[in-house]
Coordinates of N, CA, C and O in Angstrom, one line a residue:
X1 N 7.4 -0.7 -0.3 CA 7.4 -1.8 0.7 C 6.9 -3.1 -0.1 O 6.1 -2.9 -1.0
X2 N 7.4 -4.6 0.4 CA 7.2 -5.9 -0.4 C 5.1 -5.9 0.2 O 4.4 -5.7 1.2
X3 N 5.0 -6.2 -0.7 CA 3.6 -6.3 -0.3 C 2.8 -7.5 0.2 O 1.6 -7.8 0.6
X4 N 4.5 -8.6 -0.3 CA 3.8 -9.9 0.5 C 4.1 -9.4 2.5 O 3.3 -9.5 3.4
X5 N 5.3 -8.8 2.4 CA 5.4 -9.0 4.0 C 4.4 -7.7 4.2 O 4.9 -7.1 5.2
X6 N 3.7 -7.2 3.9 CA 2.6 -6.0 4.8 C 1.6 -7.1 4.6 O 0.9 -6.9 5.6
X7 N 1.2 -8.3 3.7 CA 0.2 -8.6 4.1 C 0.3 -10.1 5.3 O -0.4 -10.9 5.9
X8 N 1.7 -10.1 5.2 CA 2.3 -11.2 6.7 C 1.9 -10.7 8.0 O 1.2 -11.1 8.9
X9 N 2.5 -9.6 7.7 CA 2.4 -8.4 9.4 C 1.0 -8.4 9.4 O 0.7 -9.2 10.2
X10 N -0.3 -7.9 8.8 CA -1.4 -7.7 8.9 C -1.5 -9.2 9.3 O -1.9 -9.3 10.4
X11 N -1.3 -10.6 8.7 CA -2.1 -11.4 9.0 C -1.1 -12.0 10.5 O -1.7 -12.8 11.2
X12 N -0.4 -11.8 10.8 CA 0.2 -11.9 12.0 C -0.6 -11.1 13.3 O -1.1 -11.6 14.3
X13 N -0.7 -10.2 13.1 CA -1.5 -8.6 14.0 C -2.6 -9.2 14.2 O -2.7 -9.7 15.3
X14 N -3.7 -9.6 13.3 CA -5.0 -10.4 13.1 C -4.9 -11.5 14.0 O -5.8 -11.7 14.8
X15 N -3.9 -12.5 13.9 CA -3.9 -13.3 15.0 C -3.6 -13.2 16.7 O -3.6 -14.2 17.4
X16 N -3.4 -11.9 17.2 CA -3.4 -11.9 18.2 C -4.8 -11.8 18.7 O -5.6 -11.1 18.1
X17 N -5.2 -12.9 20.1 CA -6.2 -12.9 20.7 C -6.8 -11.7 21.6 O -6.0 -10.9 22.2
X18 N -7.7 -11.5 21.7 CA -8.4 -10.5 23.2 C -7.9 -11.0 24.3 O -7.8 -12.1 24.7
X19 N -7.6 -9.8 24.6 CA -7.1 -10.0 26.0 C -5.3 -10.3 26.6 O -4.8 -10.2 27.7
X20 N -4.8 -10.8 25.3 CA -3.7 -10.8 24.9 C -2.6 -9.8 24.4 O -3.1 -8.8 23.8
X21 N -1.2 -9.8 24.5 CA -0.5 -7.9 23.6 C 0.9 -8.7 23.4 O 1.7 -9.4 24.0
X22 N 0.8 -8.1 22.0 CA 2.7 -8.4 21.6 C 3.7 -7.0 21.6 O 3.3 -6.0 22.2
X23 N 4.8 -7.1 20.8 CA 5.4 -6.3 20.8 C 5.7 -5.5 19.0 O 5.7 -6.0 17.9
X24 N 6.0 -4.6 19.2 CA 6.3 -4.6 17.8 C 7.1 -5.4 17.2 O 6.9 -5.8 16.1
X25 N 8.3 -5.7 18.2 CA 9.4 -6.5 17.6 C 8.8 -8.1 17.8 O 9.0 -8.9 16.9
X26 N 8.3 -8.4 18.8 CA 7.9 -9.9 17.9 C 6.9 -10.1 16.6 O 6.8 -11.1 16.0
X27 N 6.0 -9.0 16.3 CA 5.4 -9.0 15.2 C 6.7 -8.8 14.3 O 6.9 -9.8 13.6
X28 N 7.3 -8.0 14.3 CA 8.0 -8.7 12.9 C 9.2 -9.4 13.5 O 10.3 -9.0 13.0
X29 N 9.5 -10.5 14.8 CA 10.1 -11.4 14.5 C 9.4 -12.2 13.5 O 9.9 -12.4 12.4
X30 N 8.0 -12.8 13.9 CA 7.0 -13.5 13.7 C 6.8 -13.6 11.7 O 6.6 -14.6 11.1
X31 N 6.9 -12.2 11.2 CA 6.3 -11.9 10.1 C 7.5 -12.0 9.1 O 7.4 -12.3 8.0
X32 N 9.0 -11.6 9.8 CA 10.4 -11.7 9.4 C 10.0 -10.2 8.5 O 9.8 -10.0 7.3
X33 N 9.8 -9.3 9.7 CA 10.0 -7.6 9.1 C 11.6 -7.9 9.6 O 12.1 -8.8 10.3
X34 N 12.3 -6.6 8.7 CA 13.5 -6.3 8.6 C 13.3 -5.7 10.4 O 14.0 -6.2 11.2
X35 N 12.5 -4.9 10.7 CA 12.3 -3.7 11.8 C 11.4 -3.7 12.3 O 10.4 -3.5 11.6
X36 N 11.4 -3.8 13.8 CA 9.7 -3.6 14.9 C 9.1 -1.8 14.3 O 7.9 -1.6 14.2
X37 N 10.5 -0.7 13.8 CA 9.3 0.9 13.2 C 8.4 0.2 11.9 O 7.6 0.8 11.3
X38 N 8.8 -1.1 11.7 CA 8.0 -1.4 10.1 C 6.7 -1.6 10.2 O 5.8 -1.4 9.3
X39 N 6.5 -2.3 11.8 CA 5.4 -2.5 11.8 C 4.5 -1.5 12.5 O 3.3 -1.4 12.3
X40 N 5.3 -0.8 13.3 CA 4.4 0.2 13.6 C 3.8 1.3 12.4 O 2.7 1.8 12.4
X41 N 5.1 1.5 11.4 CA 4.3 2.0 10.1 C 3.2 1.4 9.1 O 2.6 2.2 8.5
X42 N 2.9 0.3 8.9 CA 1.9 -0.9 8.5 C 0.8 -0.3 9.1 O -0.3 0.1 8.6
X43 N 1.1 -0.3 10.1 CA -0.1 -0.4 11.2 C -0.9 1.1 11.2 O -2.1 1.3 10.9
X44 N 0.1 1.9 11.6 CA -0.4 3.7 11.1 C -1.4 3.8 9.9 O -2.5 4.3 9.9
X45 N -0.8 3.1 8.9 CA -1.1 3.4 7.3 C -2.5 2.7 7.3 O -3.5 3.3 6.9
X46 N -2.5 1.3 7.7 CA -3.2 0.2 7.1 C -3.8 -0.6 8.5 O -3.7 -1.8 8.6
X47 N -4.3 -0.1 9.3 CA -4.3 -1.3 10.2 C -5.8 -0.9 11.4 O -6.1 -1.3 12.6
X48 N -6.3 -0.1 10.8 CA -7.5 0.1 11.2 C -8.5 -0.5 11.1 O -9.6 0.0 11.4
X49 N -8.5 -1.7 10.8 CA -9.1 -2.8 11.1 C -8.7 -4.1 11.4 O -9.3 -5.1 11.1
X50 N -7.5 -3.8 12.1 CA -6.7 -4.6 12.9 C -6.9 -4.5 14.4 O -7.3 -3.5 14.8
X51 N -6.7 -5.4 15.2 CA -6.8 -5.3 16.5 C -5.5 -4.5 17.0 O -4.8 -4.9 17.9
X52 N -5.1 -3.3 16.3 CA -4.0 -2.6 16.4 C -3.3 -2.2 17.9 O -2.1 -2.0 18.1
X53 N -4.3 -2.1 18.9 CA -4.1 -1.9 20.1 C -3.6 -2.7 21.3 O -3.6 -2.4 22.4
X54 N -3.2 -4.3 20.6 CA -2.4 -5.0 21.3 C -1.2 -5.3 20.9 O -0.5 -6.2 21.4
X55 N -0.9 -4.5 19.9 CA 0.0 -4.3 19.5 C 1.2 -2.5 20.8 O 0.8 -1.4 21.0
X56 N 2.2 -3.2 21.1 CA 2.8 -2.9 22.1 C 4.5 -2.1 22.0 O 5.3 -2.7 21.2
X57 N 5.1 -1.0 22.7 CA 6.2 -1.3 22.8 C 7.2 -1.9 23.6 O 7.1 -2.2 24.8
X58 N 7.9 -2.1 23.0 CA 9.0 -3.3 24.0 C 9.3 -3.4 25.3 O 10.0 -4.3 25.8
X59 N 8.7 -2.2 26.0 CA 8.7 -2.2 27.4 C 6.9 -2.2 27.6 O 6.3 -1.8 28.6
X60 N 6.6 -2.7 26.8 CA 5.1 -2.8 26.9 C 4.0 -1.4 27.8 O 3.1 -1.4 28.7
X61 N 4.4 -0.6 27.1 CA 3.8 0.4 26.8 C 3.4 1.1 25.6 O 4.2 1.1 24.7
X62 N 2.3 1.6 25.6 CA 1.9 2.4 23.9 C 2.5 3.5 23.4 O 3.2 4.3 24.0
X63 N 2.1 3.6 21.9 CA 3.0 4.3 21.6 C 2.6 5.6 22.6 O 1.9 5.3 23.5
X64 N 2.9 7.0 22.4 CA 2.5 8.1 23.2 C 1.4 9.2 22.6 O 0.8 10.1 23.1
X65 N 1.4 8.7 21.5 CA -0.3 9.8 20.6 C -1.0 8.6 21.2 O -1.9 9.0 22.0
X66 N -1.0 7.8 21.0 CA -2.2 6.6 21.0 C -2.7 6.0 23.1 O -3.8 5.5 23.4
X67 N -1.7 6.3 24.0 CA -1.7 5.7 25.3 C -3.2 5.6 25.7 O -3.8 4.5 25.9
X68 N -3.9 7.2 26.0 CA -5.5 6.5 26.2 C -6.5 5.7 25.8 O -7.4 5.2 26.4
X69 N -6.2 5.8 24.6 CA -7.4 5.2 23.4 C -7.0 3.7 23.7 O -7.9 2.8 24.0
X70 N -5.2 3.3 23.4 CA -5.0 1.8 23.4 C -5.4 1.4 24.7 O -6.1 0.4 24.8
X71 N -4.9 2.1 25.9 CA -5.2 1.3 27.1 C -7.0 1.0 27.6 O -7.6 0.0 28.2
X72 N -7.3 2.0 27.2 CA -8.6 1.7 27.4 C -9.4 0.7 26.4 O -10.5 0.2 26.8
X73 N -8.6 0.5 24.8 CA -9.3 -0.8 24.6 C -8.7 -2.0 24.8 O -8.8 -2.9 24.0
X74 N -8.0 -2.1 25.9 CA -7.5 -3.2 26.2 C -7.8 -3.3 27.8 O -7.6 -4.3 28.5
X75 N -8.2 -2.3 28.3 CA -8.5 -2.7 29.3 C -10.5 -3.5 29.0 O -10.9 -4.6 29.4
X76 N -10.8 -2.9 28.7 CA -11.8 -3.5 27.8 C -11.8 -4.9 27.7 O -12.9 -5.4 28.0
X77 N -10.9 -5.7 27.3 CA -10.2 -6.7 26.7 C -9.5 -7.6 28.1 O -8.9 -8.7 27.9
X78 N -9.7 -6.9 29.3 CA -9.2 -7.6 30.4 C -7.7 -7.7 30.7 O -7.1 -8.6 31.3
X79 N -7.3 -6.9 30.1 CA -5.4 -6.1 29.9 C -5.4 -5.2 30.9 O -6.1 -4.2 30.7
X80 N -4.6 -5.3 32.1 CA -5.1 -4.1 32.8 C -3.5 -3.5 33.0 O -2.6 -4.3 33.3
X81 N -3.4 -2.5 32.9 CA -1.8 -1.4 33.3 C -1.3 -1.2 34.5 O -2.2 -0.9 35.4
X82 N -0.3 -1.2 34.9 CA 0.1 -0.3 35.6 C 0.4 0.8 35.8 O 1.6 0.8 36.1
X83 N -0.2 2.3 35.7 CA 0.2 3.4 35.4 C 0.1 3.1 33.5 O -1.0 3.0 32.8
X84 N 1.2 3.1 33.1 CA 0.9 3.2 31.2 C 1.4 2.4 30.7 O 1.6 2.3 29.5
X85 N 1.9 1.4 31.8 CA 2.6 0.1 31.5 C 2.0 -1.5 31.5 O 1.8 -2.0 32.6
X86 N 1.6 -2.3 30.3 CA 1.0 -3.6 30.3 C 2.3 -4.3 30.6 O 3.4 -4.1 30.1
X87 N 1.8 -5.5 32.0 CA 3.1 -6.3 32.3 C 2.9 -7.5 31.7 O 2.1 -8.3 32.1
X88 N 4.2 -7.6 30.2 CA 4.5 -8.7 29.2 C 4.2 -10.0 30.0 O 3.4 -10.9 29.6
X89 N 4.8 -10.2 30.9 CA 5.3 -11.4 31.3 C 3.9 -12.2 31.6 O 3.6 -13.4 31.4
X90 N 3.0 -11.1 32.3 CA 1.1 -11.7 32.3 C 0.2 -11.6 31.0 O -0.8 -12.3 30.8
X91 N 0.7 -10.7 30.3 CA -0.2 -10.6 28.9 C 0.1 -11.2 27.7 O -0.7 -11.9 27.0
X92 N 1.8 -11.1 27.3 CA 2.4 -11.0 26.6 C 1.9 -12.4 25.9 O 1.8 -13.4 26.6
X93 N 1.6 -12.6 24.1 CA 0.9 -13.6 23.7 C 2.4 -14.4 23.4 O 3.6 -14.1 23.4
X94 N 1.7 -15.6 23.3 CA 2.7 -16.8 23.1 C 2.3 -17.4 21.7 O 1.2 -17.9 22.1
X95 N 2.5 -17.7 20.5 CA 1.8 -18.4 19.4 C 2.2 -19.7 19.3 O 1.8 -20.5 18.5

């Protein structure tokens, strides 16, 4: 993988605010990943000290290993679910 765009996606991910959630696919619109799985693999690998948990799937829900851990630090964060679903349209970040 190019190592300039893993360190785009990380500094893209970093920019998302508390309390705020994107998607995978606008992180790498944003970062110009080829693919929203790119960034979820970035993230897997490398991103543990990223605010990785507002990071989202496109129906804005988490991935499914991760659903309690992320929602609960985002509810944390003033993100609150419906059931296992964050609604984009109130959270969803705008840059």
């Amino acid at each position: 993988m190019d190592e300039e765009l893993h360190e785009r996606v990380r500094e893209v991910v970093a920019t998302v605010p508390p309390g705020k959630v994107a998607t995978y696919g606008d992180i790498a619109a944003i970062a110009g990943a080829p693919s929203p799985r790119m960034i979820g693999r970035i993230l897997s690998e490398d991103g543990a000290d990223l605010p990785w948990h507002r990071i989202l799937r496109a129906n804005g829900t988490p991935a499914p290993h991760l659903v309690h851990r992320q929602l609960e630090l985002l509810r944390a964060e003033g993100v609150l679910a419906d059931g296992q679903r964050v609604n984009l349209k109130t959270y969803r970040w705008q840059p």
